[in-house]
Structures are given as structure tokens and as C-alpha cells.
Amino acid sequence: MTTAVISSAQSVPPSPNRPWQFSGEREIREKAKALRDSRLAVDAMKEYSLAELVDFAERNNPETRAAWEVARARGADLRIAHSELYPILVGIALSQVNREEILFGSSFVRQTVEAIGPGFQVNYTLFDFGARAARIEAARAELSAANFAFNDTHRKVIFQVADTYYRLLNGVGQVAAAEASLLNAKTVQEAAEQKLEHGLATLPDVFEARSATAQAEYDLQSARGAEEIAHGDLATALGMSVTVRIRVQPLNELPVPISYDDSIEQLLDRALEQRPDLLQRVAGVKVAEERVREKRAAYYPSVKFETTVGKAIQYGWQQDFPGTRTSGLTGAAGVRLDWTISDGGARKNNLLKAEAIRNEAAAQAEDAMDQIADEVWRSYSNVKTAFRQRQAAIAFLEAANQSYDLAVRAYDYGVRSLLDVTAAQRVLAQARSADVAARAQVLDKLAEEAFRTGDLMRISGSRGRP
């Protein structure tokens, strides 16, 4: 039995037809649990604003930490590239024994020499036709690209929080609207049942009112389900467990803009100046250009200075002679010229490859500009549509309220049927839902536009730059 356990721990799954359990599985599970338990907590009694949630997400979302570590690694790469400008100093500890047969006269004499002592070796590249400078500039551009990627991660996290936040506000508002519609439906149902008791209504009228109440109850449960999903989405955007419930400001406490005056030209200009993902592409072009410079430098020689200094202590023995000892400083210095004359076309193809990568990076940057322009245009159109729908929703709700009130009064006076009341009630429910959705949509589409133009970065302070 022990043999079987050891064998399973050291092998791959024996067959593809069932799950495989192995000895290291428990350790990995415990690490995953530790990661889950290390998340930050929120105040369950506090109502969070969007700015507070964004700040929380930027500190807690693992995507921002991962992007930060990548940028830190690129910073280390730049410092590594800079180190090539300085000489390399190596400490040497020498200990060796050499035994050989030396010809002396007409016979060979065995000689043994033992040497021991410390030393230092210095290597320094004097000139390489810009190869080191190209590597440094490429590393600097890679760091810029990583910093832009770090900022773009924040841009995406901010928008993810804003988008889920406004969807949650819409969900909460839809629940409130559905609850109001259910209350109206129950009021109408009670009125119909009372009239039936007094012989002023028919049984079909009561069944119609009960059907409207059941429909309102169904709509309320659907709205609550959407709200629950929005709660989980927001928690995920914050880097928290989906079971955490976060209280947010009600939608009616948020000011909704009533006008919009940005032009598409202004939005495009801001996007092309601010979008960190586009700037990351441009930095990638710079990296590729410096790699081309580096490959071109390989066609030219490099000049290096080398020196070795040390103190040697030597002991020697020769056959039939007494041993001896000597010590003193030793050293050597030289200038070396390295120039590859022929390499079978490797340099040529390395340069062609670098040029192709540069051209690809430039084309990708141009394509990114086109895509960003299209994204900005779409968000601009969506914002204008959202404002128009908001105005229409206001008028729709006002008219639906008046229609419902008049229908109820007319029904009380016996000049309108219950079918007219329930129809007006359904229209009012739709108007309430549309009003909530239109308010949330204006805010959400404005956030999306800020995301597309890069304006979202303005609400995030500079923290923890690598």
C-alpha cells in the first residue's frame, strides 16, 4: 500500500477517464484558502461612494498588484542594462598544483609547483558602436511601456468598478420601482375585491387584478435577482468575495447631468493623448527601434580592456633538489578587439527580424489608434442616446403617472373598467423601470466615455509608482 502511494505521488494520472488525486493537492488547497482569507474587509454599515470604492479597488484588486510587479521588474531590467556601462570586477582565489617532467641535460627531472594566492580581474568594454546604449534605451522604453500598462490596469479597474457600481444602483432602483408597482397592484386588487363584496365588480375583474399582482410580484423577484448579481459583480471588481454585501448610495442621491456639450473632436484629442494602452503601443515601437540599433551594432567591432592583478605564493620541488618558495605581485593587462567577420548570415537575419518586429509594432500602434477612435465615437453616440432617452423617460413617467391616477379615479366612479386600470398600472411600472434605467444609463455611459478617452485616470491619484 505504501508503495502505491509513493508511486502515485511521483507519476502522472494513470488514465484520462477520472479525476486524479495526488499528495501535493492538500498543500495547494491550503495556499488557495490563505489567498482567499487575506482579502481586505469593508464596513458593513457604511454607504460607499464611487470614489471610495475606486480607492478600495485600486488597493485591493490583484490585477493592480500584478501590473505593479511587472513594472518593478522592468525597472530592474533598466538598472541591469545601465550596469553594462561600468567595469566588471571579479575576485579570484587561485590554488593549483602543477607536476611535469622537465628535460634537464640528458634526462628528465620531475618538477612540482604549487601556487596559491588572491587576485582581482577587471573587464571593461571601452567601445561597442552603440550596442549598450541601444540596450539601455530599449530597457527604458520597456519600463515606460510597463508603466503605461500599470496605468491602463488602473483605468480598467476604475471602469469595472464604475460600471458595476451603476449597474448595482440600477438594480437597487429597479427593486424599489418594482416594490412600488407591487404596492399599486395590491391596492387595485383590494379595491376590486371590496367592490366584488358589494356587488359592484365582477369575478373576472378580481381575477384580472390578482393576475396583475402576481405579475408585479414576479417582476419584483426578477429585479431582486438582478440586484444580487450586481452585488457579486461589484464585490469581484473590488477584489473581494462575492458573498460580501456592499452598501452604496441610492441612485436618487446622485446628481444626473441634464446637458452634454463635449464635441467628438475634443474627445478624440483627449483619447489619443491620454489612453495608456495607446501610449504603451508607442513605447513598444520605441523598444523595437532600439533593438534594431542593437542588431546593427553587431556588424562593428567592440573594444575591451582586461587586466588581472594578484599576489602569488609558489612552492616548488625538483627531483634530487631541495624545495624552494617565492612570493610577489603578478598581473597582466591588455586591450582586445572583437570583430565577427563571418557568422553564416546570423547578424543579417537578426537585423531583418528586428526590423520586422519594429514594423509590426508600428502597424499595431496605428491599428490601436483606429480602434480607439471607433470606441470613442461609439461611446459619444451612446452618451447622446442616453441623454435623449433620459428626457423621454421623464416624459414617459409623468404621463404614465397621470394616466394611472385618472384610470383609478374613473374606475372608482364606475366609468372605467378594471382592465383599463391594470393596463395603466402596467404602463406605469414600465415607466418607473425606464426612468431608473435611464438615470443609471446616463451615469454609466458617461463613465464609459471617460474610460474610452482616458479621463477616468483623473479621479485616481498617483500612488506607488514603480
mmCIF file of N, CA and C in Angstrom, residues 120 306-312 328-334:
data_model
loop_
_atom_site.group_PDB
_atom_site.id
_atom_site.type_symbol
_atom_site.label_atom_id
_atom_site.label_comp_id
_atom_site.label_asym_id
_atom_site.label_seq_id
_atom_site.Cartn_x
_atom_site.Cartn_y
_atom_site.Cartn_z
ATOM 1 N N PHE A 120 42.490 39.901 -8.456
ATOM 2 C CA PHE A 120 41.330 40.615 -8.980
ATOM 3 C C PHE A 120 41.437 40.701 -10.498
ATOM 4 N N GLU A 306 41.096 44.516 -20.435
ATOM 5 C CA GLU A 306 41.135 43.436 -19.463
ATOM 6 C C GLU A 306 42.430 43.527 -18.669
ATOM 7 N N THR A 307 42.345 43.316 -17.381
ATOM 8 C CA THR A 307 43.535 43.304 -16.535
ATOM 9 C C THR A 307 43.321 42.356 -15.373
ATOM 10 N N THR A 308 44.416 41.769 -14.924
ATOM 11 C CA THR A 308 44.401 40.864 -13.772
ATOM 12 C C THR A 308 45.556 41.218 -12.852
ATOM 13 N N VAL A 309 45.264 41.380 -11.584
ATOM 14 C CA VAL A 309 46.285 41.701 -10.584
ATOM 15 C C VAL A 309 46.104 40.757 -9.405
ATOM 16 N N GLY A 310 47.224 40.207 -8.901
ATOM 17 C CA GLY A 310 47.117 39.310 -7.767
ATOM 18 C C GLY A 310 48.454 39.101 -7.072
ATOM 19 N N LYS A 311 48.400 38.440 -5.969
ATOM 20 C CA LYS A 311 49.601 38.076 -5.235
ATOM 21 C C LYS A 311 49.704 36.568 -5.229
ATOM 22 N N ALA A 312 50.846 36.073 -5.722
ATOM 23 C CA ALA A 312 51.036 34.627 -5.840
ATOM 24 C C ALA A 312 52.119 34.158 -4.873
ATOM 25 N N GLY A 328 55.095 37.236 -4.571
ATOM 26 C CA GLY A 328 55.159 38.568 -5.164
ATOM 27 C C GLY A 328 53.897 38.868 -5.946
ATOM 28 N N LEU A 329 53.806 40.096 -6.418
ATOM 29 C CA LEU A 329 52.649 40.516 -7.199
ATOM 30 C C LEU A 329 52.774 40.037 -8.636
ATOM 31 N N THR A 330 51.659 39.632 -9.184
ATOM 32 C CA THR A 330 51.595 39.235 -10.591
ATOM 33 C C THR A 330 50.473 40.025 -11.254
ATOM 34 N N GLY A 331 50.538 40.161 -12.546
ATOM 35 C CA GLY A 331 49.476 40.893 -13.234
ATOM 36 C C GLY A 331 49.666 40.884 -14.733
ATOM 37 N N ALA A 332 48.565 41.260 -15.399
ATOM 38 C CA ALA A 332 48.586 41.358 -16.858
ATOM 39 C C ALA A 332 47.508 42.342 -17.277
ATOM 40 N N ALA A 333 47.740 43.014 -18.378
ATOM 41 C CA ALA A 333 46.768 43.977 -18.893
ATOM 42 C C ALA A 333 46.799 43.941 -20.402
ATOM 43 N N GLY A 334 45.634 44.205 -21.000
ATOM 44 C CA GLY A 334 45.579 44.188 -22.447
ATOM 45 C C GLY A 334 44.300 44.817 -22.961
#
